[in-house]
Coordinates of N, CA and C and ligand atoms in Angstrom, one line a residue:
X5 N 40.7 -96.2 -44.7 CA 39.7 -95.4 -45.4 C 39.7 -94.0 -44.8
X6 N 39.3 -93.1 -45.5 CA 39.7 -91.9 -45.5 C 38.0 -91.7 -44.6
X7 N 38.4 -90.3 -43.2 CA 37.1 -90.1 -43.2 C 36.2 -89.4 -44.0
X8 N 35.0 -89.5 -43.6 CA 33.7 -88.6 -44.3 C 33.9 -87.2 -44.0
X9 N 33.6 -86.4 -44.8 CA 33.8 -84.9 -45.3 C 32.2 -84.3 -45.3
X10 N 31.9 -82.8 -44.7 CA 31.2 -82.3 -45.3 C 31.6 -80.8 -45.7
X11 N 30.6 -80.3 -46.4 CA 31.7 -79.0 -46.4 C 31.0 -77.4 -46.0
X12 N 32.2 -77.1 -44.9 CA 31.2 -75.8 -44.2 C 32.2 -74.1 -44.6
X13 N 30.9 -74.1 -45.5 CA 31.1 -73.0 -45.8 C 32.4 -72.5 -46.8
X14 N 32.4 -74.0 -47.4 CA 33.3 -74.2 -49.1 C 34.6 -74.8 -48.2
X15 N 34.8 -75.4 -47.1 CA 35.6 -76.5 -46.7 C 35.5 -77.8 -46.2
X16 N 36.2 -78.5 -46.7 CA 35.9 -79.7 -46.0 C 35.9 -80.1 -44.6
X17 N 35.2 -80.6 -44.0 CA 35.2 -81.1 -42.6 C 35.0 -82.3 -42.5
X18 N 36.2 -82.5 -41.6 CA 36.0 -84.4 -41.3 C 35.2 -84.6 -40.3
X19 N 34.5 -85.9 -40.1 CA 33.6 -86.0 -38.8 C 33.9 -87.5 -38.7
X20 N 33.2 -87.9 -37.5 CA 33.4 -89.2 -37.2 C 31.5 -89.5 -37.2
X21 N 31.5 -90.4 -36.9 CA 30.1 -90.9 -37.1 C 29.6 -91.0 -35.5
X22 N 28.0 -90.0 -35.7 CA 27.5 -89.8 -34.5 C 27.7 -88.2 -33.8
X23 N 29.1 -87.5 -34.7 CA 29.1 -86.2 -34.6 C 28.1 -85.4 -35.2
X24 N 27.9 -84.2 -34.0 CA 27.0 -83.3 -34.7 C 27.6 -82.5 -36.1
X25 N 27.0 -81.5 -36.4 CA 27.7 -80.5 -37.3 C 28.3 -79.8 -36.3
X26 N 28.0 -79.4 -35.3 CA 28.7 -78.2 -34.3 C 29.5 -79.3 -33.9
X27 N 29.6 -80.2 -33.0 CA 31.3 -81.0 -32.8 C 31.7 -81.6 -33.7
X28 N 32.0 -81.3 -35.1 CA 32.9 -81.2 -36.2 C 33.2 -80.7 -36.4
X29 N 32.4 -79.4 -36.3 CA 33.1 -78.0 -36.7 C 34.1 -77.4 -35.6
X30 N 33.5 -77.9 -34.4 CA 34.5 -77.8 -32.8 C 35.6 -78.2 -33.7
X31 N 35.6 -79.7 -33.5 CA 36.8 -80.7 -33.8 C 38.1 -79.8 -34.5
X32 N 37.3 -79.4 -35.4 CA 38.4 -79.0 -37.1 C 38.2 -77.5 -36.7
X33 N 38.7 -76.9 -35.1 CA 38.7 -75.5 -34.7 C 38.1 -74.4 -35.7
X34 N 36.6 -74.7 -36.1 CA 35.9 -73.1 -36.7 C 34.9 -73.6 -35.8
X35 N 34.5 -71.9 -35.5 CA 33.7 -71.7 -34.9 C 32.5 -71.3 -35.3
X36 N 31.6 -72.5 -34.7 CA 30.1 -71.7 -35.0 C 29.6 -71.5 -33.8
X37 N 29.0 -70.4 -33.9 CA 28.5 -69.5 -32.4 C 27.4 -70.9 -31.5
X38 N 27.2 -71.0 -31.0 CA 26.7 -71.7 -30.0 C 26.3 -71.0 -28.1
X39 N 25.4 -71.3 -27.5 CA 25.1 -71.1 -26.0 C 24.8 -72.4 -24.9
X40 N 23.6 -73.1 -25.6 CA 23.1 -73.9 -24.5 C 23.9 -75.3 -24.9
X41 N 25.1 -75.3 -26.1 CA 25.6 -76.7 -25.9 C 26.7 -76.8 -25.1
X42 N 27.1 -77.7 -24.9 CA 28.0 -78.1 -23.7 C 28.8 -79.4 -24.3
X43 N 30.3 -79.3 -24.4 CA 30.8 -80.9 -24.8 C 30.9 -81.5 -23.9
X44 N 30.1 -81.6 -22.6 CA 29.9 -82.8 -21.8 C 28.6 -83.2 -21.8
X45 N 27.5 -82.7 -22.1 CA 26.4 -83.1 -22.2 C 25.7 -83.1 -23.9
X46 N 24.4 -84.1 -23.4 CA 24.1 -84.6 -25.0 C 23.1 -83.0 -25.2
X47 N 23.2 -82.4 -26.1 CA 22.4 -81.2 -26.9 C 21.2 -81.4 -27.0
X48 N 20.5 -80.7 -27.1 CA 18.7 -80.5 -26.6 C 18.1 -78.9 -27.9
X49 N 19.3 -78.3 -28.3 CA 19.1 -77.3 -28.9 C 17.9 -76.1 -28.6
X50 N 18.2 -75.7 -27.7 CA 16.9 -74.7 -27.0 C 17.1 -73.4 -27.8
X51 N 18.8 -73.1 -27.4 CA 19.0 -71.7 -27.9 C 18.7 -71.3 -29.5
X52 N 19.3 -72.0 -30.3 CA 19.2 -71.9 -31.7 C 19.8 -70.8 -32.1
X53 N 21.2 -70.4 -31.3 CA 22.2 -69.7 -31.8 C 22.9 -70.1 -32.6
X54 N 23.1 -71.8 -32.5 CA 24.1 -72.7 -33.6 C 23.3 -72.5 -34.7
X55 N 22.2 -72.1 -34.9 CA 21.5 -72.6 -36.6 C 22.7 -71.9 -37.5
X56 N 22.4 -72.9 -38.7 CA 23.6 -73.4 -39.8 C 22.0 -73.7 -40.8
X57 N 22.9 -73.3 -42.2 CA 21.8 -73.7 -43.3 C 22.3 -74.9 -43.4
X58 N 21.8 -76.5 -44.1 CA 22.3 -77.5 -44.5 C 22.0 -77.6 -45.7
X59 N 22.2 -78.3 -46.8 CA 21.5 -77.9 -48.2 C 20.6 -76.9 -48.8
X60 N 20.6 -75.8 -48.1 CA 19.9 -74.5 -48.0 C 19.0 -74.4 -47.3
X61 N 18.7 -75.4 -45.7 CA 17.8 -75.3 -44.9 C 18.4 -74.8 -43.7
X62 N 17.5 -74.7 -42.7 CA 17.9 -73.8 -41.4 C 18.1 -75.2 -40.8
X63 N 19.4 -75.4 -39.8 CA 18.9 -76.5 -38.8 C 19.7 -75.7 -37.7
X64 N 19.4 -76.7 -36.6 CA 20.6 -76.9 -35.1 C 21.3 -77.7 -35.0
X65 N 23.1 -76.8 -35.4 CA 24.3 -77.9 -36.1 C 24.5 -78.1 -34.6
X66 N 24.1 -77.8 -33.4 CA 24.5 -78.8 -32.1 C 23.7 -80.1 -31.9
X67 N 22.6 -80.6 -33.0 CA 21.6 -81.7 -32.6 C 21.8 -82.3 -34.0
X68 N 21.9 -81.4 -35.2 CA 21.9 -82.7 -36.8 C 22.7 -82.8 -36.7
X69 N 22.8 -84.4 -37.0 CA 24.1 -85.1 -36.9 C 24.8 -84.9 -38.4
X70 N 26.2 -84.7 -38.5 CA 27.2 -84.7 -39.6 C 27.2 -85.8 -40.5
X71 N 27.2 -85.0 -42.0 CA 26.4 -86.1 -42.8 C 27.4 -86.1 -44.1
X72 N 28.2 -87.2 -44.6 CA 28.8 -87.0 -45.6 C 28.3 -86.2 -46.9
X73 N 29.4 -85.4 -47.4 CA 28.8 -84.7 -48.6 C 27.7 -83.6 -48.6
X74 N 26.9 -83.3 -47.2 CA 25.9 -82.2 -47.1 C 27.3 -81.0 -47.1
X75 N 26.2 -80.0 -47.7 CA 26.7 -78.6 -47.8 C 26.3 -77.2 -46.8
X76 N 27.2 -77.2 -45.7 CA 26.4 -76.6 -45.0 C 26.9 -74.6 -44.8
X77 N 25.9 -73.8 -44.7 CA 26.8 -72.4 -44.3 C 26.5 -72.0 -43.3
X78 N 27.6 -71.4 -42.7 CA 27.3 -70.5 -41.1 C 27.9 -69.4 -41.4
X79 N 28.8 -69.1 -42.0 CA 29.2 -67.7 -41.9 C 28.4 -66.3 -43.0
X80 N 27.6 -66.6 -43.0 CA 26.6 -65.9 -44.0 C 26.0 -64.4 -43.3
X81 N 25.9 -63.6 -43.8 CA 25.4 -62.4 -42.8 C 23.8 -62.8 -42.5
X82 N 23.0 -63.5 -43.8 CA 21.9 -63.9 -42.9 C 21.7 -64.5 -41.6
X83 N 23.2 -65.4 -41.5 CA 22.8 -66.2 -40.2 C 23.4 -65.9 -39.3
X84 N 24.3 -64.3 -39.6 CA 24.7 -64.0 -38.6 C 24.3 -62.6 -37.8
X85 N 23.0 -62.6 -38.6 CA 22.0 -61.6 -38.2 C 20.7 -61.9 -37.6
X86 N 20.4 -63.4 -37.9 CA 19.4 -64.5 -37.4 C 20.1 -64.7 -36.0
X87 N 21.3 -65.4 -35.9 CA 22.1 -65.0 -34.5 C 21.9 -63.7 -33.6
X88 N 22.2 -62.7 -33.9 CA 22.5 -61.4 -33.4 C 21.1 -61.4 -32.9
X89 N 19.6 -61.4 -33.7 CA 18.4 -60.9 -33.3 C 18.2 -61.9 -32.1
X90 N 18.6 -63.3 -32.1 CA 18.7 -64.1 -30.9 C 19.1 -63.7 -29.7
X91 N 20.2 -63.2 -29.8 CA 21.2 -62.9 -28.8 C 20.8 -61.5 -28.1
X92 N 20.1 -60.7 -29.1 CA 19.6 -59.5 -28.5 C 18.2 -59.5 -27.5
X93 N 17.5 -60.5 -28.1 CA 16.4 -61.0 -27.7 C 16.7 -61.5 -26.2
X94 N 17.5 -62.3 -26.1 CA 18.3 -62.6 -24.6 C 19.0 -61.4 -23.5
X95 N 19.5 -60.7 -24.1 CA 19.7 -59.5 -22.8 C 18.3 -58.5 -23.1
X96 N 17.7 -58.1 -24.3 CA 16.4 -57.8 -23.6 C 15.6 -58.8 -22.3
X97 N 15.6 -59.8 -22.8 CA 14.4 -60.6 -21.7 C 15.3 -60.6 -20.2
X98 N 16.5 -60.2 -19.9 CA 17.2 -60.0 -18.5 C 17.3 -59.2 -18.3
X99 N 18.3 -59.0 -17.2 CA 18.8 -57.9 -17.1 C 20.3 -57.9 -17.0
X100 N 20.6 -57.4 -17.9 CA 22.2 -58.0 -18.1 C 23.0 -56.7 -17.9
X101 N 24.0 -56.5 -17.0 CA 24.7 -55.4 -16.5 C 26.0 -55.3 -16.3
X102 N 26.3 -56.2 -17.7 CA 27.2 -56.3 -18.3 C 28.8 -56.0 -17.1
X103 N 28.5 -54.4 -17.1 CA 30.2 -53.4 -16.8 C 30.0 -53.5 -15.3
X104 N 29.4 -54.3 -14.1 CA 29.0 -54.8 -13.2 C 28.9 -56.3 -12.7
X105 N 29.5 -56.8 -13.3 CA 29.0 -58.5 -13.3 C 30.4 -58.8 -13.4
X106 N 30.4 -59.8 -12.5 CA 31.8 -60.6 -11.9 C 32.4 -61.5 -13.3
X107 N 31.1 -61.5 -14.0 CA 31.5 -62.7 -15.1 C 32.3 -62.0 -16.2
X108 N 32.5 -60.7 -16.5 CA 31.8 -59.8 -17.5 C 34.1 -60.2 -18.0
X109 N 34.1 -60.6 -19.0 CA 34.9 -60.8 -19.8 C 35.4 -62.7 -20.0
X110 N 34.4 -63.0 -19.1 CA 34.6 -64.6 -19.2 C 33.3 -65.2 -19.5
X111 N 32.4 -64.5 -20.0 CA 30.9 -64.9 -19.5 C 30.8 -65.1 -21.3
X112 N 29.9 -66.4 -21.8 CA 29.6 -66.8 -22.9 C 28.7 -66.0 -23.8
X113 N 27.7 -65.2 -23.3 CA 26.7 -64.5 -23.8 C 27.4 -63.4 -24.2
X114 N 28.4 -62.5 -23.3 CA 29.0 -61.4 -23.8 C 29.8 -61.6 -25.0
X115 N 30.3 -62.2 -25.0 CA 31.7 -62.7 -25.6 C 30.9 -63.1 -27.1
X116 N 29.4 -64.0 -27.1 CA 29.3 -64.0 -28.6 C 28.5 -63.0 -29.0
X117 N 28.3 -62.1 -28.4 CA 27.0 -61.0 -28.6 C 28.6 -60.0 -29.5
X118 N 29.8 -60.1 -28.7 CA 30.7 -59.3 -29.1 C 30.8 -59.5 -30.9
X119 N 31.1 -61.1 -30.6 CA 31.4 -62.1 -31.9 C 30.1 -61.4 -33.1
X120 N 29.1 -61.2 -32.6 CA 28.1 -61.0 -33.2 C 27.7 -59.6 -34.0
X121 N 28.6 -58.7 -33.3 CA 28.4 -57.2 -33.3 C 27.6 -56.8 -32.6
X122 N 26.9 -57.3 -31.5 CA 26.1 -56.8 -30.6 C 26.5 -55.9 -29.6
X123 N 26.9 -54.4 -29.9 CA 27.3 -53.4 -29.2 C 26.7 -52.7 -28.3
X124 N 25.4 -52.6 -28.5 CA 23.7 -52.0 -28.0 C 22.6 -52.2 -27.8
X125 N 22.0 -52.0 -26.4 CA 20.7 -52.7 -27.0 C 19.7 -52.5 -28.4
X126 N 19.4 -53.2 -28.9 CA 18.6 -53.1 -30.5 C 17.1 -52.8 -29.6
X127 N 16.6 -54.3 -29.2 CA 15.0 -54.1 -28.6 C 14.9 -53.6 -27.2
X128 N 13.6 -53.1 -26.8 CA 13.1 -52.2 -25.9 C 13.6 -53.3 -24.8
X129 N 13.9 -53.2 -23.5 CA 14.4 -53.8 -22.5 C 13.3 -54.2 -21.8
X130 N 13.4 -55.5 -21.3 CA 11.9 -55.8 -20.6 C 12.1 -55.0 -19.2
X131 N 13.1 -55.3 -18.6 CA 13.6 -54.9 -17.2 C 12.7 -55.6 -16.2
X132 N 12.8 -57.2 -16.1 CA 11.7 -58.2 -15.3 C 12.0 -58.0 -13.8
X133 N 11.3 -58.3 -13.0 CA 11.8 -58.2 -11.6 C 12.3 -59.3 -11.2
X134 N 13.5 -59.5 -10.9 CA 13.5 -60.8 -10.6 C 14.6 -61.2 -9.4
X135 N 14.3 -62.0 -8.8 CA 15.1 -61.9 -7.0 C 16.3 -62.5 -7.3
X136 N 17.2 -62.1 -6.1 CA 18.6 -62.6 -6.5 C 18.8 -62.9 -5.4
X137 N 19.1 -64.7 -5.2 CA 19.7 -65.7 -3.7 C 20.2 -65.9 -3.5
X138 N 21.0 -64.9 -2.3 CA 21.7 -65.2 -1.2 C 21.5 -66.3 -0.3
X139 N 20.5 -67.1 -0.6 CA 20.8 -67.8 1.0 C 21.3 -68.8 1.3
X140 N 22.3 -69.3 -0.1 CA 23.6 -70.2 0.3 C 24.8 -70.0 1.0
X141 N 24.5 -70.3 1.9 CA 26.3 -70.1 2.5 C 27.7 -69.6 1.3
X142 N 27.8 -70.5 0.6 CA 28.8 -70.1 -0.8 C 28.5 -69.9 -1.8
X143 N 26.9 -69.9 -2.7 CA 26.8 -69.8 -4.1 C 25.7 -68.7 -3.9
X144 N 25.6 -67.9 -4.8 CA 24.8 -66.9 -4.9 C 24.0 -66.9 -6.1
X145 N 22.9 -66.9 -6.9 CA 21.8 -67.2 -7.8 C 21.6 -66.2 -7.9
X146 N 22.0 -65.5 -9.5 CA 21.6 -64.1 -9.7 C 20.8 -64.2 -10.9
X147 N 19.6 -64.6 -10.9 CA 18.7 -65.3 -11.5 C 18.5 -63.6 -12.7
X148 N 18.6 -62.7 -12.7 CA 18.7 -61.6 -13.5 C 19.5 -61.7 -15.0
X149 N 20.5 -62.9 -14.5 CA 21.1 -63.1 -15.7 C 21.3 -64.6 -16.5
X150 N 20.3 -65.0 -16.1 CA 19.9 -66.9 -16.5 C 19.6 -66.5 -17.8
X151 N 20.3 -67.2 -18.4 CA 19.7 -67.3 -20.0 C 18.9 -68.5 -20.7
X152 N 18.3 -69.4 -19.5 CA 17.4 -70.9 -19.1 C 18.2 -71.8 -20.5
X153 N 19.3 -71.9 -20.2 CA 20.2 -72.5 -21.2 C 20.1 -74.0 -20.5
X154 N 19.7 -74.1 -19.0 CA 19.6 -75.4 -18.6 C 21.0 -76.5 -18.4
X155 N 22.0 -75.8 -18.7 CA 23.3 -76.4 -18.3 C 23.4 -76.6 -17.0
X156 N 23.0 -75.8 -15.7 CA 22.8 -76.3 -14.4 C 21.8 -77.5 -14.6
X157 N 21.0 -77.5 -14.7 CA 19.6 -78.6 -14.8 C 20.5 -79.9 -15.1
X158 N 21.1 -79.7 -16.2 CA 21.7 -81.0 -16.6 C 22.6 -81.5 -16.1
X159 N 23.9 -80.6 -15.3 CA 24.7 -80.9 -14.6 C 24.3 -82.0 -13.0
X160 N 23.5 -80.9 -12.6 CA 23.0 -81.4 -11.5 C 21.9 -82.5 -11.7
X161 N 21.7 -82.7 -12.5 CA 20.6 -84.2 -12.8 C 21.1 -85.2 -13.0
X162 N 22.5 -84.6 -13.7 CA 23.0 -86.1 -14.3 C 24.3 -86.3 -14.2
X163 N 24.9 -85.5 -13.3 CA 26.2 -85.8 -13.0 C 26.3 -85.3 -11.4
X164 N 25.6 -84.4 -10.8 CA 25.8 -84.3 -9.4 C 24.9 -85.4 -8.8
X165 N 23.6 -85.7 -9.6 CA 22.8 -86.4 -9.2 C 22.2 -85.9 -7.6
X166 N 21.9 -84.9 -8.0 CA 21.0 -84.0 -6.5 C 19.8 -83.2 -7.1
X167 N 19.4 -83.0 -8.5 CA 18.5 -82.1 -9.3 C 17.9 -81.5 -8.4
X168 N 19.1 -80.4 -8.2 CA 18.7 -78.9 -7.8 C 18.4 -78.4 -8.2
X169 N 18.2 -77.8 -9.9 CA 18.1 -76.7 -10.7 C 16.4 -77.6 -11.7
X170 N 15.5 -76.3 -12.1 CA 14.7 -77.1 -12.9 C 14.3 -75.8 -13.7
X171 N 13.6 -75.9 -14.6 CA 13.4 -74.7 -15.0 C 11.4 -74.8 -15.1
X172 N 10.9 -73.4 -15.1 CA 9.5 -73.8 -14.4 C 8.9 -72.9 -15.3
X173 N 7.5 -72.6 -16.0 CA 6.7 -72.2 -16.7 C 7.2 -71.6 -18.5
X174 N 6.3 -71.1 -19.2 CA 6.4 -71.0 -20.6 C 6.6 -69.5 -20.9
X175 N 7.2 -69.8 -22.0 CA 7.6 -68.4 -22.8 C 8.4 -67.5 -22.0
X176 N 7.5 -66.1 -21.6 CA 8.6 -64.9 -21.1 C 8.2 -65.6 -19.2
X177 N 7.5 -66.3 -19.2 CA 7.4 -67.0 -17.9 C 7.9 -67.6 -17.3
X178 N 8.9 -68.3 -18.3 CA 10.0 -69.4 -18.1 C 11.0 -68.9 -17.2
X179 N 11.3 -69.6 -16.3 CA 12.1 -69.3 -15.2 C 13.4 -70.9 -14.2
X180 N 14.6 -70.0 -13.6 CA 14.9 -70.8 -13.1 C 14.5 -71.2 -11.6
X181 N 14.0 -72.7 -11.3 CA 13.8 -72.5 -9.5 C 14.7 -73.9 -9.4
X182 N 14.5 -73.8 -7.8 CA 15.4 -74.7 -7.3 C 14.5 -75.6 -6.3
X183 N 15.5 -77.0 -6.1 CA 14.3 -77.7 -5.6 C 14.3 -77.9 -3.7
X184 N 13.5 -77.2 -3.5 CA 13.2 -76.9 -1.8 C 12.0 -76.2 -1.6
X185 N 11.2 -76.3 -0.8 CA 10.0 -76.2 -0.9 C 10.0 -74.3 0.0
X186 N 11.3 -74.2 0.7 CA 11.4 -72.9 0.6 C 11.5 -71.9 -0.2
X187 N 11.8 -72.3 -1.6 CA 12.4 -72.4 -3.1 C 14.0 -71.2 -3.2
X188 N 14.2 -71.5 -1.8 CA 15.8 -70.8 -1.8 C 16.9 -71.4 -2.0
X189 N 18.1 -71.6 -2.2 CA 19.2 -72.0 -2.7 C 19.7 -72.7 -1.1
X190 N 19.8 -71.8 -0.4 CA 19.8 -72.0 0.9 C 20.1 -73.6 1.2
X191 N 18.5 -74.1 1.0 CA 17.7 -74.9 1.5 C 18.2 -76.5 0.2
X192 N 18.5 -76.4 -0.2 CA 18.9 -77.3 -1.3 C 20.5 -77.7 -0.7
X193 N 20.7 -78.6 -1.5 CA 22.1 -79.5 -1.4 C 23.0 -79.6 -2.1
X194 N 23.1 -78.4 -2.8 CA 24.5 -77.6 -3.6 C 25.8 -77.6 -3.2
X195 N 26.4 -78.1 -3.5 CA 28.0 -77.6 -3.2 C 28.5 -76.9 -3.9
X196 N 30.0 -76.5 -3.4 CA 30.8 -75.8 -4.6 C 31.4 -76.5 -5.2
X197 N 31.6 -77.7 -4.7 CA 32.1 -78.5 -5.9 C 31.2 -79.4 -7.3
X198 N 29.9 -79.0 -6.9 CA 29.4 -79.7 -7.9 C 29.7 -79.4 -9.6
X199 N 29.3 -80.0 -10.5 CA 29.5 -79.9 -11.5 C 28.8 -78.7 -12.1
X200 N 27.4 -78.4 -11.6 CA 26.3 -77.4 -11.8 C 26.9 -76.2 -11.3
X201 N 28.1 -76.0 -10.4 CA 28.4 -74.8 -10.2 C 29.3 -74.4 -11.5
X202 N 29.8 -75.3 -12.2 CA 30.7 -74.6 -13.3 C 30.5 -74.6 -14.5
X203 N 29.3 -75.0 -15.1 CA 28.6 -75.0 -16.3 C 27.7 -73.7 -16.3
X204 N 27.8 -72.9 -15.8 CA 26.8 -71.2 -16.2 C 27.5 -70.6 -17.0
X205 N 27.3 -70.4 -18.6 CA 27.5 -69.8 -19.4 C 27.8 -68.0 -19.3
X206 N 27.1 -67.4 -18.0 CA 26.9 -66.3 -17.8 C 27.2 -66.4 -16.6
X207 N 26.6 -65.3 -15.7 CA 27.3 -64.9 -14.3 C 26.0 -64.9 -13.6
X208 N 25.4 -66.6 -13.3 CA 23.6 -66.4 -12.7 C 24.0 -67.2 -11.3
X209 N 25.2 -68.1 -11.5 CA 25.5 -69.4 -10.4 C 27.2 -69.0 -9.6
X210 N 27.1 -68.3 -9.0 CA 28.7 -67.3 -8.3 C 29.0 -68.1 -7.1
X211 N 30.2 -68.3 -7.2 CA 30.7 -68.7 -5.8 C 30.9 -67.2 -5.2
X212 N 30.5 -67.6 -3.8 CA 30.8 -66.0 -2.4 C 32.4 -65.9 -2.2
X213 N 32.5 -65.0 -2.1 CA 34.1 -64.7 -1.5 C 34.9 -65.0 -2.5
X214 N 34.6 -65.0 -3.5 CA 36.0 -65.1 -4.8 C 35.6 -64.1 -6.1
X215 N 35.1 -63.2 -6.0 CA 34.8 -62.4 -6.9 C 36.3 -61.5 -7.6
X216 N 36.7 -61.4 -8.6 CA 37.7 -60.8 -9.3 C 39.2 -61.1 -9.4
X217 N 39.2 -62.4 -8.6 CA 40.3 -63.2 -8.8 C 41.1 -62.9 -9.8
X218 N 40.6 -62.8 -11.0 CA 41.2 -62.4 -12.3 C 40.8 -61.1 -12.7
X219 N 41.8 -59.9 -12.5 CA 40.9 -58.7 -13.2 C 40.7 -58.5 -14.1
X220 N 39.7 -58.0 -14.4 CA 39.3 -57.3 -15.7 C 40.2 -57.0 -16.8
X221 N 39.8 -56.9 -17.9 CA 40.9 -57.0 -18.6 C 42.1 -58.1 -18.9
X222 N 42.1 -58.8 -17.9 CA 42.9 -59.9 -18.3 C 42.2 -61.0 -17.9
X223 N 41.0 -61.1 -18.9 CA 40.2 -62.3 -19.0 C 40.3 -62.8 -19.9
X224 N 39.7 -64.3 -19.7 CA 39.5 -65.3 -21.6 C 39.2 -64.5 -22.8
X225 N 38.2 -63.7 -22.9 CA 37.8 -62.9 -23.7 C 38.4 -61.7 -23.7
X226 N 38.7 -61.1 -22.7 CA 39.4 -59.8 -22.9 C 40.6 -59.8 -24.1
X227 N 41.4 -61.1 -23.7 CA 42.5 -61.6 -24.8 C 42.5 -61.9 -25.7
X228 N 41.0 -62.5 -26.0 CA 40.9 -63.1 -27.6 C 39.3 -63.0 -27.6
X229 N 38.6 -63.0 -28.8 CA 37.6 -62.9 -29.4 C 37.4 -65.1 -28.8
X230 N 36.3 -64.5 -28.9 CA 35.3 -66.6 -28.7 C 35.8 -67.2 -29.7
X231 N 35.5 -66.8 -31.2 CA 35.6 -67.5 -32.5 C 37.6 -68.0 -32.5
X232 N 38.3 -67.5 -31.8 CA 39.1 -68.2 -31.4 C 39.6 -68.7 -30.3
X233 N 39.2 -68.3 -29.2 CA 39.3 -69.4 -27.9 C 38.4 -70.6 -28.0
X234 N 37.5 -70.6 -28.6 CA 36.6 -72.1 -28.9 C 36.0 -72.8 -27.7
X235 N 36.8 -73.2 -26.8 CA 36.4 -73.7 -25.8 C 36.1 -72.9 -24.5
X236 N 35.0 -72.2 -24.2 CA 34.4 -71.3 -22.9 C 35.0 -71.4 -21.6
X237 N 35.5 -70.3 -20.9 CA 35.4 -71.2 -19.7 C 34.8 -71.9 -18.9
X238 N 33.4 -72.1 -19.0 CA 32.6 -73.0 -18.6 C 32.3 -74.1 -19.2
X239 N 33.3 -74.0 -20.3 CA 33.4 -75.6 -20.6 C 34.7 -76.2 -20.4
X240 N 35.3 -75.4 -19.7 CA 36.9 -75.7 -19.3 C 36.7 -77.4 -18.2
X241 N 37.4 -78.1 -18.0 CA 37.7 -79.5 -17.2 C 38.4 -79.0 -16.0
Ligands
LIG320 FE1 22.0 -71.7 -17.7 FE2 23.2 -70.4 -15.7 FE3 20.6 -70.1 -16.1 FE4 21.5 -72.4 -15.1 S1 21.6 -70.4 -14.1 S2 19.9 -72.2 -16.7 S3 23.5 -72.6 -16.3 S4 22.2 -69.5 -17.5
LIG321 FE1 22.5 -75.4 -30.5 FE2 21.8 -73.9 -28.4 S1 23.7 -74.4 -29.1 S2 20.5 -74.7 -30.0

């Protein structure tokens, strides 16, 4: 038997049963923009950069599951301006310093803001105060550029099984802490090997002493646009 089909954006896509819209659309290499999903963890849809219309409704193609015969669009300039206002909304609420930042041509945020046409800032900049933690021997927390995507949280909860990372109060309040009653990085039971050190979509969770290993310019992104690398480096194995 042939599999089930839906069709994105006047094509057919096969899916298996139990796939989302966004890992089918992975699967069958098109890209729909995405941040807080992860193909090793189950989707929670916070960001709502994946939204996709499905029979003409808005959903989160990283959480509805793939449905034979629905008709869905992502490449639409509405939704790719519904995206963009998202994405802008996220380096407003940081502080993102883009042409300074170790991550800056491998880092997820940049790369779809690129995808997005996000050249400049659009909204007024919050410019929050916010501390940056040294006091690990090897990892450094540059909490300036957390985008509370929660992929540390998950990593470390459920695969390091140490839940170091938590994310703490609402709205523009929402923040990342860590768990030690000093509330420094320091003081917690991080390694570099954990799994939470390699899931930061951005440049917030740095290993010390390895900064530019790869220069500039000859990054994931530097090379290719997202919409065809597909897979982040922080979702690399
Ligand atoms: Fe996501 Fe990185 Fe912030 Fe953790 S530190 S919530 S992985 S952006
Ligand atoms: Fe779907 Fe973030 S990737 S809500």
């Amino acid at each position: 038997m042939s599999e089930p089909t839906f069709t994105l954006d006047g094509d057919d896509v096969p899916f298996t049963e139990g796939q989302t819209i966004l890992q089918a659309a992975l699967g069958a290499r098109r890209y729909v923009p995405y941040l807080c999903f992860h193909k090793d963890f189950k989707p929670h849809g916070s960001c709502k950069v994946c939204t996709v219309k499905v029979n003409g409704h808005h959903a989160a193609g990283c959480t509805t599951p793939a449905r034979a015969g629905d008709v869905v669009e992502s490449q639409t300039e509405e939704l790719t301006e519904l995206r963009r206002d998202l994405v802008q909304f996220l380096f407003t609420e940081g502080n993102h310093f883009c042409p300074s930042c170790e991550q800056s041509g491998r880092c997820t945020l940049q790369a779809v803001g690129y995808e997005l046409g996000v050249t400049q800032g659009h909204y007024n900049p919050l410019f929050p105060t916010r501390p940056l933690d040294a006091s690990h021997p090897d990892v450094l927390l540059e909490l300036n550029r957390c985008i509370l995507c929660e992929l540390c949280v998950r990593a470390s909860a459920q695969v390091d099984r140490k839940h170091v990372f938590a994310l703490s109060g609402r709205g523009l309040t929402k923040h990342l802490v860590v768990n030690a009653e000093s509330g420094r990085l320091g003081d917690t039971d991080l390694a570099v090997e954990d799994k939470a050190m390699k899931v930061c979509p951005v440049g917030a969770i740095l290993r010390k002493r390895r900064g530019f290993t790869v220069p500039i310019g000859e990054r994931t992104f530097d090379k290719a646009p997202i919409s065809q690398v597909l897979v982040a480096p922080h979702e690399e194995d």
